[in-house]
mmCIF file with all atom_site columns, C-alpha atoms in Angstrom:
data_model
loop_
_atom_site.group_PDB
_atom_site.id
_atom_site.type_symbol
_atom_site.label_atom_id
_atom_site.label_alt_id
_atom_site.label_comp_id
_atom_site.label_asym_id
_atom_site.label_entity_id
_atom_site.label_seq_id
_atom_site.pdbx_PDB_ins_code
_atom_site.Cartn_x
_atom_site.Cartn_y
_atom_site.Cartn_z
_atom_site.occupancy
_atom_site.B_iso_or_equiv
_atom_site.pdbx_formal_charge
_atom_site.auth_seq_id
_atom_site.auth_comp_id
_atom_site.auth_asym_id
_atom_site.auth_atom_id
_atom_site.pdbx_PDB_model_num
ATOM 1   C CA . ASP M 1 1   ? 0.000  0.000   0.000  1.00 58.00 ? 247 ASP M CA 1
ATOM 2   C CA . GLY M 1 2   ? 3.051  2.275   -0.077 1.00 65.00 ? 248 GLY M CA 1
ATOM 3   C CA . SER M 1 3   ? 2.876  3.201   3.617  1.00 69.00 ? 249 SER M CA 1
ATOM 4   C CA . LEU M 1 4   ? 5.976  3.206   5.752  1.00 72.00 ? 250 LEU M CA 1
ATOM 5   C CA . GLN M 1 5   ? 6.182  2.563   9.464  1.00 78.00 ? 251 GLN M CA 1
ATOM 6   C CA . TYR M 1 6   ? 9.122  3.096   11.757 1.00 82.00 ? 252 TYR M CA 1
ATOM 7   C CA . PHE M 1 7   ? 9.882  1.999   15.307 1.00 80.00 ? 253 PHE M CA 1
ATOM 8   C CA . GLY M 1 8   ? 11.674 4.014   17.973 1.00 84.00 ? 254 GLY M CA 1
ATOM 9   C CA . GLU M 1 9   ? 13.544 7.278   18.106 1.00 90.00 ? 255 GLU M CA 1
ATOM 10  C CA . ALA M 1 10  ? 16.904 8.376   19.525 1.00 94.00 ? 256 ALA M CA 1
ATOM 11  C CA . GLY M 1 11  ? 17.221 8.273   23.303 1.00 94.00 ? 257 GLY M CA 1
ATOM 12  C CA . GLU M 1 12  ? 17.459 6.121   26.429 1.00 94.00 ? 258 GLU M CA 1
ATOM 13  C CA . ASN M 1 13  ? 13.825 5.603   27.489 1.00 95.00 ? 259 ASN M CA 1
ATOM 14  C CA . LEU M 1 14  ? 11.577 2.677   26.612 1.00 96.00 ? 260 LEU M CA 1
ATOM 15  C CA . GLY M 1 15  ? 10.835 2.919   22.911 1.00 95.00 ? 261 GLY M CA 1
ATOM 16  C CA . GLN M 1 16  ? 13.974 4.946   22.273 1.00 96.00 ? 262 GLN M CA 1
ATOM 17  C CA . LEU M 1 17  ? 17.157 3.504   20.787 1.00 96.00 ? 263 LEU M CA 1
ATOM 18  C CA . ASN M 1 18  ? 20.851 4.337   20.850 1.00 95.00 ? 264 ASN M CA 1
ATOM 19  C CA . TYR M 1 19  ? 22.607 2.494   18.003 1.00 95.00 ? 265 TYR M CA 1
ATOM 20  C CA . PRO M 1 20  ? 20.000 -0.106  17.001 1.00 96.00 ? 266 PRO M CA 1
ATOM 21  C CA . PHE M 1 21  ? 21.922 -2.916  15.348 1.00 96.00 ? 267 PHE M CA 1
ATOM 22  C CA . MET M 1 22  ? 20.010 -6.137  14.585 1.00 97.00 ? 268 MET M CA 1
ATOM 23  C CA . ALA M 1 23  ? 16.420 -7.317  14.763 1.00 97.00 ? 269 ALA M CA 1
ATOM 24  C CA . ALA M 1 24  ? 14.438 -10.534 15.089 1.00 97.00 ? 270 ALA M CA 1
ATOM 25  C CA . THR M 1 25  ? 10.765 -11.362 15.261 1.00 96.00 ? 271 THR M CA 1
ATOM 26  C CA . ALA M 1 26  ? 8.991  -13.500 17.839 1.00 95.00 ? 272 ALA M CA 1
ATOM 27  C CA . ALA M 1 27  ? 6.214  -15.974 17.045 1.00 92.00 ? 273 ALA M CA 1
ATOM 28  C CA . GLY M 1 28  ? 3.541  -13.542 18.274 1.00 92.00 ? 274 GLY M CA 1
ATOM 29  C CA . GLY M 1 29  ? 4.746  -10.805 15.930 1.00 94.00 ? 275 GLY M CA 1
ATOM 30  C CA . ASP M 1 30  ? 6.821  -8.725  18.352 1.00 96.00 ? 276 ASP M CA 1
ATOM 31  C CA . LEU M 1 31  ? 9.965  -7.104  16.942 1.00 96.00 ? 277 LEU M CA 1
ATOM 32  C CA . LEU M 1 32  ? 13.119 -7.383  19.078 1.00 97.00 ? 278 LEU M CA 1
ATOM 33  C CA . VAL M 1 33  ? 15.900 -4.873  18.380 1.00 97.00 ? 279 VAL M CA 1
ATOM 34  C CA . THR M 1 34  ? 19.378 -4.844  19.903 1.00 98.00 ? 280 THR M CA 1
ATOM 35  C CA . ASP M 1 35  ? 19.945 -1.416  21.433 1.00 97.00 ? 281 ASP M CA 1
ATOM 36  C CA . VAL M 1 36  ? 23.734 -1.479  21.587 1.00 96.00 ? 282 VAL M CA 1
ATOM 37  C CA . LEU M 1 37  ? 24.730 1.650   23.504 1.00 94.00 ? 283 LEU M CA 1
ATOM 38  C CA . ASN M 1 38  ? 21.789 1.373   25.922 1.00 95.00 ? 284 ASN M CA 1
ATOM 39  C CA . GLY M 1 39  ? 22.835 -2.228  26.702 1.00 96.00 ? 285 GLY M CA 1
ATOM 40  C CA . ARG M 1 40  ? 19.485 -3.917  26.142 1.00 97.00 ? 286 ARG M CA 1
ATOM 41  C CA . VAL M 1 41  ? 17.082 -5.429  23.662 1.00 98.00 ? 287 VAL M CA 1
ATOM 42  C CA . GLN M 1 42  ? 13.950 -3.386  22.989 1.00 97.00 ? 288 GLN M CA 1
ATOM 43  C CA . VAL M 1 43  ? 10.720 -5.223  22.256 1.00 97.00 ? 289 VAL M CA 1
ATOM 44  C CA . PHE M 1 44  ? 8.115  -3.533  20.063 1.00 96.00 ? 290 PHE M CA 1
ATOM 45  C CA . SER M 1 45  ? 4.619  -4.858  19.323 1.00 95.00 ? 291 SER M CA 1
ATOM 46  C CA . ASP M 1 46  ? 3.707  -5.594  15.720 1.00 90.00 ? 292 ASP M CA 1
ATOM 47  C CA . ALA M 1 47  ? 1.936  -2.212  15.808 1.00 91.00 ? 293 ALA M CA 1
ATOM 48  C CA . GLY M 1 48  ? 5.224  -0.464  16.739 1.00 91.00 ? 294 GLY M CA 1
ATOM 49  C CA . ARG M 1 49  ? 4.456  0.245   20.405 1.00 94.00 ? 295 ARG M CA 1
ATOM 50  C CA . PRO M 1 50  ? 7.284  -0.311  22.911 1.00 96.00 ? 296 PRO M CA 1
ATOM 51  C CA . VAL M 1 51  ? 6.517  -3.365  25.061 1.00 96.00 ? 297 VAL M CA 1
ATOM 52  C CA . GLN M 1 52  ? 9.565  -3.899  27.265 1.00 97.00 ? 298 GLN M CA 1
ATOM 53  C CA . ALA M 1 53  ? 13.340 -3.968  27.477 1.00 97.00 ? 299 ALA M CA 1
ATOM 54  C CA . ILE M 1 54  ? 15.243 -7.224  27.914 1.00 97.00 ? 300 ILE M CA 1
ATOM 55  C CA . GLY M 1 55  ? 18.510 -7.030  29.835 1.00 96.00 ? 301 GLY M CA 1
ATOM 56  C CA . SER M 1 56  ? 20.122 -3.997  31.408 1.00 94.00 ? 302 SER M CA 1
ATOM 57  C CA . TYR M 1 57  ? 23.470 -2.309  30.943 1.00 93.00 ? 303 TYR M CA 1
ATOM 58  C CA . GLY M 1 58  ? 26.309 -4.072  32.768 1.00 92.00 ? 304 GLY M CA 1
ATOM 59  C CA . VAL M 1 59  ? 28.773 -6.967  32.803 1.00 92.00 ? 305 VAL M CA 1
ATOM 60  C CA . ASP M 1 60  ? 27.026 -9.687  34.856 1.00 92.00 ? 306 ASP M CA 1
ATOM 61  C CA . VAL M 1 61  ? 24.720 -12.485 33.766 1.00 94.00 ? 307 VAL M CA 1
ATOM 62  C CA . GLY M 1 62  ? 21.456 -10.745 32.899 1.00 94.00 ? 308 GLY M CA 1
ATOM 63  C CA . ASN M 1 63  ? 23.270 -7.553  31.911 1.00 95.00 ? 309 ASN M CA 1
ATOM 64  C CA . LEU M 1 64  ? 24.248 -6.647  28.374 1.00 96.00 ? 310 LEU M CA 1
ATOM 65  C CA . TYR M 1 65  ? 27.357 -4.590  27.691 1.00 94.00 ? 311 TYR M CA 1
ATOM 66  C CA . ARG M 1 66  ? 27.291 -4.427  23.882 1.00 96.00 ? 312 ARG M CA 1
ATOM 67  C CA . PRO M 1 67  ? 24.370 -6.546  22.594 1.00 98.00 ? 313 PRO M CA 1
ATOM 68  C CA . LYS M 1 68  ? 24.746 -7.295  18.923 1.00 98.00 ? 314 LYS M CA 1
ATOM 69  C CA . GLY M 1 69  ? 22.650 -10.217 17.681 1.00 98.00 ? 315 GLY M CA 1
ATOM 70  C CA . VAL M 1 70  ? 19.231 -11.415 18.776 1.00 98.00 ? 316 VAL M CA 1
ATOM 71  C CA . ALA M 1 71  ? 17.254 -14.552 17.920 1.00 98.00 ? 317 ALA M CA 1
ATOM 72  C CA . VAL M 1 72  ? 14.176 -16.274 19.302 1.00 98.00 ? 318 VAL M CA 1
ATOM 73  C CA . ASP M 1 73  ? 14.026 -20.081 19.487 1.00 97.00 ? 319 ASP M CA 1
ATOM 74  C CA . ALA M 1 74  ? 10.947 -22.241 18.852 1.00 95.00 ? 320 ALA M CA 1
ATOM 75  C CA . SER M 1 75  ? 9.998  -22.173 22.555 1.00 95.00 ? 321 SER M CA 1
ATOM 76  C CA . GLY M 1 76  ? 10.158 -18.355 22.698 1.00 96.00 ? 322 GLY M CA 1
ATOM 77  C CA . LYS M 1 77  ? 13.475 -18.007 24.550 1.00 96.00 ? 323 LYS M CA 1
ATOM 78  C CA . VAL M 1 78  ? 15.439 -14.904 23.521 1.00 98.00 ? 324 VAL M CA 1
ATOM 79  C CA . PHE M 1 79  ? 19.154 -15.321 22.751 1.00 98.00 ? 325 PHE M CA 1
ATOM 80  C CA . VAL M 1 80  ? 21.367 -12.229 22.743 1.00 98.00 ? 326 VAL M CA 1
ATOM 81  C CA . SER M 1 81  ? 25.014 -12.077 21.695 1.00 98.00 ? 327 SER M CA 1
ATOM 82  C CA . ASP M 1 82  ? 27.329 -9.602  23.388 1.00 97.00 ? 328 ASP M CA 1
ATOM 83  C CA . GLY M 1 83  ? 30.096 -8.692  20.973 1.00 95.00 ? 329 GLY M CA 1
ATOM 84  C CA . THR M 1 84  ? 32.435 -7.270  23.602 1.00 93.00 ? 330 THR M CA 1
ATOM 85  C CA . LEU M 1 85  ? 31.923 -9.801  26.400 1.00 94.00 ? 331 LEU M CA 1
ATOM 86  C CA . GLY M 1 86  ? 32.048 -12.637 23.855 1.00 97.00 ? 332 GLY M CA 1
ATOM 87  C CA . VAL M 1 87  ? 29.021 -14.560 25.143 1.00 97.00 ? 333 VAL M CA 1
ATOM 88  C CA . VAL M 1 88  ? 25.431 -15.418 24.274 1.00 98.00 ? 334 VAL M CA 1
ATOM 89  C CA . GLN M 1 89  ? 22.861 -14.943 27.019 1.00 97.00 ? 335 GLN M CA 1
ATOM 90  C CA . VAL M 1 90  ? 19.394 -16.457 27.206 1.00 97.00 ? 336 VAL M CA 1
ATOM 91  C CA . PHE M 1 91  ? 16.246 -14.729 28.480 1.00 97.00 ? 337 PHE M CA 1
ATOM 92  C CA . ARG M 1 92  ? 12.608 -15.672 28.841 1.00 96.00 ? 338 ARG M CA 1
ATOM 93  C CA . ASP M 1 93  ? 10.256 -13.708 26.601 1.00 95.00 ? 339 ASP M CA 1
ATOM 94  C CA . THR M 1 94  ? 9.224  -11.844 29.773 1.00 95.00 ? 340 THR M CA 1
ATOM 95  C CA . GLY M 1 95  ? 12.772 -10.466 30.066 1.00 95.00 ? 341 GLY M CA 1
ATOM 96  C CA . LEU M 1 96  ? 13.847 -12.680 32.985 1.00 96.00 ? 342 LEU M CA 1
ATOM 97  C CA . VAL M 1 97  ? 17.399 -13.947 32.528 1.00 96.00 ? 343 VAL M CA 1
ATOM 98  C CA . ILE M 1 98  ? 17.817 -17.719 32.259 1.00 95.00 ? 344 ILE M CA 1
ATOM 99  C CA . ASP M 1 99  ? 21.597 -17.972 31.922 1.00 95.00 ? 345 ASP M CA 1
ATOM 100 C CA . VAL M 1 100 ? 24.541 -17.628 29.593 1.00 95.00 ? 346 VAL M CA 1
ATOM 101 C CA . VAL M 1 101 ? 25.203 -20.396 27.027 1.00 96.00 ? 347 VAL M CA 1
ATOM 102 C CA . ARG M 1 102 ? 27.833 -22.642 28.584 1.00 94.00 ? 348 ARG M CA 1
ATOM 103 C CA . ASP M 1 103 ? 30.501 -25.013 27.290 1.00 92.00 ? 349 ASP M CA 1
ATOM 104 C CA . ALA M 1 104 ? 30.827 -28.706 28.209 1.00 90.00 ? 350 ALA M CA 1
ATOM 105 C CA . ALA M 1 105 ? 32.728 -27.776 31.396 1.00 91.00 ? 351 ALA M CA 1
ATOM 106 C CA . GLY M 1 106 ? 29.872 -25.525 32.556 1.00 91.00 ? 352 GLY M CA 1
ATOM 107 C CA . GLN M 1 107 ? 31.772 -22.285 31.924 1.00 93.00 ? 353 GLN M CA 1
ATOM 108 C CA . PRO M 1 108 ? 30.372 -19.430 29.823 1.00 95.00 ? 354 PRO M CA 1
ATOM 109 C CA . LEU M 1 109 ? 30.985 -20.338 26.178 1.00 96.00 ? 355 LEU M CA 1
ATOM 110 C CA . ARG M 1 110 ? 33.539 -17.842 24.846 1.00 96.00 ? 356 ARG M CA 1
ATOM 111 C CA . LEU M 1 111 ? 33.111 -16.635 21.281 1.00 98.00 ? 357 LEU M CA 1
ATOM 112 C CA . ASP M 1 112 ? 35.172 -14.237 19.158 1.00 97.00 ? 358 ASP M CA 1
ATOM 113 C CA . THR M 1 113 ? 33.039 -11.101 18.767 1.00 97.00 ? 359 THR M CA 1
ATOM 114 C CA . PRO M 1 114 ? 29.659 -12.857 18.415 1.00 98.00 ? 360 PRO M CA 1
ATOM 115 C CA . SER M 1 115 ? 27.275 -10.831 16.287 1.00 97.00 ? 361 SER M CA 1
ATOM 116 C CA . GLY M 1 116 ? 24.438 -12.279 14.211 1.00 96.00 ? 362 GLY M CA 1
ATOM 117 C CA . LEU M 1 117 ? 22.318 -15.133 15.575 1.00 98.00 ? 363 LEU M CA 1
ATOM 118 C CA . THR M 1 118 ? 19.657 -17.334 14.025 1.00 98.00 ? 364 THR M CA 1
ATOM 119 C CA . PHE M 1 119 ? 18.014 -20.723 14.496 1.00 97.00 ? 365 PHE M CA 1
ATOM 120 C CA . ASP M 1 120 ? 17.193 -23.265 11.835 1.00 97.00 ? 366 ASP M CA 1
ATOM 121 C CA . ARG M 1 121 ? 14.078 -25.481 11.767 1.00 95.00 ? 367 ARG M CA 1
ATOM 122 C CA . GLU M 1 122 ? 15.872 -28.261 13.646 1.00 96.00 ? 368 GLU M CA 1
ATOM 123 C CA . GLY M 1 123 ? 16.812 -25.962 16.539 1.00 95.00 ? 369 GLY M CA 1
ATOM 124 C CA . PHE M 1 124 ? 20.499 -25.475 15.740 1.00 97.00 ? 370 PHE M CA 1
ATOM 125 C CA . LEU M 1 125 ? 21.855 -22.079 16.795 1.00 97.00 ? 371 LEU M CA 1
ATOM 126 C CA . TYR M 1 126 ? 24.101 -20.301 14.286 1.00 98.00 ? 372 TYR M CA 1
ATOM 127 C CA . VAL M 1 127 ? 26.456 -17.612 15.602 1.00 98.00 ? 373 VAL M CA 1
ATOM 128 C CA . VAL M 1 128 ? 28.430 -15.226 13.404 1.00 98.00 ? 374 VAL M CA 1
ATOM 129 C CA . GLU M 1 129 ? 31.851 -14.766 15.029 1.00 98.00 ? 375 GLU M CA 1
ATOM 130 C CA . LEU M 1 130 ? 32.944 -11.483 13.511 1.00 96.00 ? 376 LEU M CA 1
ATOM 131 C CA . GLY M 1 131 ? 36.459 -11.549 14.994 1.00 96.00 ? 377 GLY M CA 1
ATOM 132 C CA . ALA M 1 132 ? 37.158 -15.051 13.680 1.00 97.00 ? 378 ALA M CA 1
ATOM 133 C CA . SER M 1 133 ? 35.517 -14.507 10.261 1.00 98.00 ? 379 SER M CA 1
ATOM 134 C CA . ARG M 1 134 ? 33.357 -17.600 10.645 1.00 98.00 ? 380 ARG M CA 1
ATOM 135 C CA . VAL M 1 135 ? 29.911 -18.912 11.452 1.00 98.00 ? 381 VAL M CA 1
ATOM 136 C CA . ARG M 1 136 ? 29.533 -21.564 14.180 1.00 97.00 ? 382 ARG M CA 1
ATOM 137 C CA . LYS M 1 137 ? 26.683 -24.044 14.499 1.00 97.00 ? 383 LYS M CA 1
ATOM 138 C CA . PHE M 1 138 ? 25.570 -25.346 17.911 1.00 95.00 ? 384 PHE M CA 1
ATOM 139 C CA . LYS M 1 139 ? 23.099 -27.976 19.057 1.00 94.00 ? 385 LYS M CA 1
ATOM 140 C CA . LEU M 1 140 ? 22.044 -26.701 22.472 1.00 91.00 ? 386 LEU M CA 1
ATOM 141 C CA . THR M 1 141 ? 21.386 -29.146 25.285 1.00 84.00 ? 387 THR M CA 1
ATOM 142 C CA . ALA M 1 142 ? 19.827 -28.731 28.712 1.00 73.00 ? 388 ALA M CA 1
ATOM 143 C CA . THR M 1 143 ? 23.321 -28.461 30.220 1.00 66.00 ? 389 THR M CA 1
ATOM 144 C CA . ALA M 1 144 ? 24.295 -25.688 27.797 1.00 63.00 ? 390 ALA M CA 1
ATOM 145 C CA . ILE M 1 145 ? 21.664 -23.496 29.414 1.00 65.00 ? 391 ILE M CA 1
ATOM 146 C CA . ALA M 1 146 ? 21.532 -24.002 33.159 1.00 57.00 ? 392 ALA M CA 1
ATOM 147 C CA . ALA M 1 147 ? 18.823 -23.171 35.681 1.00 49.00 ? 393 ALA M CA 1
ATOM 148 C CA . PRO M 1 148 ? 17.868 -19.527 36.170 1.00 48.00 ? 394 PRO M CA 1
ATOM 149 C CA . ALA M 1 149 ? 20.825 -17.406 37.213 1.00 49.00 ? 395 ALA M CA 1
ATOM 150 C CA . ALA M 1 150 ? 20.803 -14.697 39.808 1.00 49.00 ? 396 ALA M CA 1
ATOM 151 C CA . PRO M 1 151 ? 19.890 -11.363 38.261 1.00 50.00 ? 397 PRO M CA 1
ATOM 152 C CA . GLY M 1 152 ? 22.792 -9.149  37.293 1.00 51.00 ? 398 GLY M CA 1
ATOM 153 C CA . ARG M 1 153 ? 23.841 -6.116  39.244 1.00 51.00 ? 399 ARG M CA 1
ATOM 154 C CA . ALA M 1 154 ? 22.277 -3.043  37.755 1.00 51.00 ? 400 ALA M CA 1
ATOM 155 C CA . ALA M 1 155 ? 24.636 -0.381  36.498 1.00 51.00 ? 401 ALA M CA 1
ATOM 156 C CA . ALA M 1 156 ? 24.288 3.250   37.499 1.00 50.00 ? 402 ALA M CA 1
ATOM 157 C CA . ALA M 1 157 ? 20.934 4.901   36.878 1.00 49.00 ? 403 ALA M CA 1
ATOM 158 C CA . GLY M 1 158 ? 19.892 8.533   36.604 1.00 49.00 ? 404 GLY M CA 1
ATOM 159 C CA . PRO M 1 159 ? 21.636 11.430  34.843 1.00 47.00 ? 405 PRO M CA 1
ATOM 160 C CA . ALA M 1 160 ? 25.104 9.900   35.235 1.00 52.00 ? 406 ALA M CA 1
ATOM 161 C CA . ALA M 1 161 ? 24.041 6.648   33.540 1.00 59.00 ? 407 ALA M CA 1
ATOM 162 C CA . GLY M 1 162 ? 24.287 8.038   29.998 1.00 59.00 ? 408 GLY M CA 1
ATOM 163 C CA . LYS M 1 163 ? 27.745 9.450   30.697 1.00 59.00 ? 409 LYS M CA 1
ATOM 164 C CA . GLN M 1 164 ? 28.866 6.128   32.219 1.00 65.00 ? 410 GLN M CA 1
ATOM 165 C CA . ARG M 1 165 ? 27.690 4.220   29.141 1.00 67.00 ? 411 ARG M CA 1
ATOM 166 C CA . ALA M 1 166 ? 29.520 6.702   26.903 1.00 68.00 ? 412 ALA M CA 1
ATOM 167 C CA . CYS M 1 167 ? 32.811 6.470   28.836 1.00 74.00 ? 413 CYS M CA 1
ATOM 168 C CA . THR M 1 168 ? 32.774 2.718   29.330 1.00 72.00 ? 414 THR M CA 1
ATOM 169 C CA . ALA M 1 169 ? 32.293 2.269   25.591 1.00 63.00 ? 415 ALA M CA 1
ATOM 170 C CA . CYS M 1 170 ? 36.086 2.505   25.423 1.00 71.00 ? 416 CYS M CA 1
ATOM 171 C CA . HIS M 1 171 ? 36.977 1.831   29.050 1.00 71.00 ? 417 HIS M CA 1
ATOM 172 C CA . VAL M 1 172 ? 35.309 -1.407  30.157 1.00 71.00 ? 418 VAL M CA 1
ATOM 173 C CA . GLU M 1 173 ? 37.772 -1.398  33.076 1.00 72.00 ? 419 GLU M CA 1
ATOM 174 C CA . TRP M 1 174 ? 35.839 1.553   34.561 1.00 71.00 ? 420 TRP M CA 1
ATOM 175 C CA . MET M 1 175 ? 32.678 -0.535  34.670 1.00 69.00 ? 421 MET M CA 1
ATOM 176 C CA . GLU M 1 176 ? 31.498 -1.714  38.074 1.00 74.00 ? 422 GLU M CA 1
ATOM 177 C CA . PRO M 1 177 ? 32.132 -4.357  39.375 1.00 73.00 ? 423 PRO M CA 1
ATOM 178 C CA . ILE M 1 178 ? 35.370 -4.629  37.315 1.00 70.00 ? 424 ILE M CA 1
ATOM 179 C CA . ALA M 1 179 ? 36.625 -1.268  38.627 1.00 73.00 ? 425 ALA M CA 1
ATOM 180 C CA . SER M 1 180 ? 36.314 -2.591  42.194 1.00 76.00 ? 426 SER M CA 1
ATOM 181 C CA . GLY M 1 181 ? 38.158 -5.801  41.341 1.00 74.00 ? 427 GLY M CA 1
ATOM 182 C CA . VAL M 1 182 ? 35.033 -7.930  41.811 1.00 73.00 ? 428 VAL M CA 1
ATOM 183 C CA . PRO M 1 183 ? 34.957 -10.838 39.348 1.00 73.00 ? 429 PRO M CA 1
ATOM 184 C CA . THR M 1 184 ? 31.902 -11.618 37.257 1.00 78.00 ? 430 THR M CA 1
ATOM 185 C CA . PRO M 1 185 ? 31.052 -14.867 35.461 1.00 77.00 ? 431 PRO M CA 1
ATOM 186 C CA . LEU M 1 186 ? 31.227 -13.040 32.141 1.00 75.00 ? 432 LEU M CA 1
#
């Protein structure tokens, strides 16, 4: 019909985006968009209304530092790659964190700048590893995604939050809890 529709605008609030990067659709028609510099995935209804944000800015399980790719599996779980932390995290469609994808030893699976994600009809997860110039294919098992993890520590909120996100874009070492010497699983 020649009509155009757009989703979002520049900013930090729900429905606003700061460097939208990749998108995926959920079975119900929602559009999920990685919001890189805001450290989250924004969910929009099929009518373009903001529904929720998945993840929050940070470096713990449940936080997203630089989300790049997003994909939704057949059961509705949301997978998000973090290009800087080198991991893929898994969330319920409600936004609740499930865990990070883990290797056979139970450690977070480390990838080289994971970006694009997609699933095939058989449930295999494909991950574009930008830094390695390759695509990897995974068959996920129950042990690859453990029981629900503790929610991540929230990063700073309020007026200083935007400045913190801007500065830690280059200086991840300034990010709490790293700056305090507190280890994180990621």
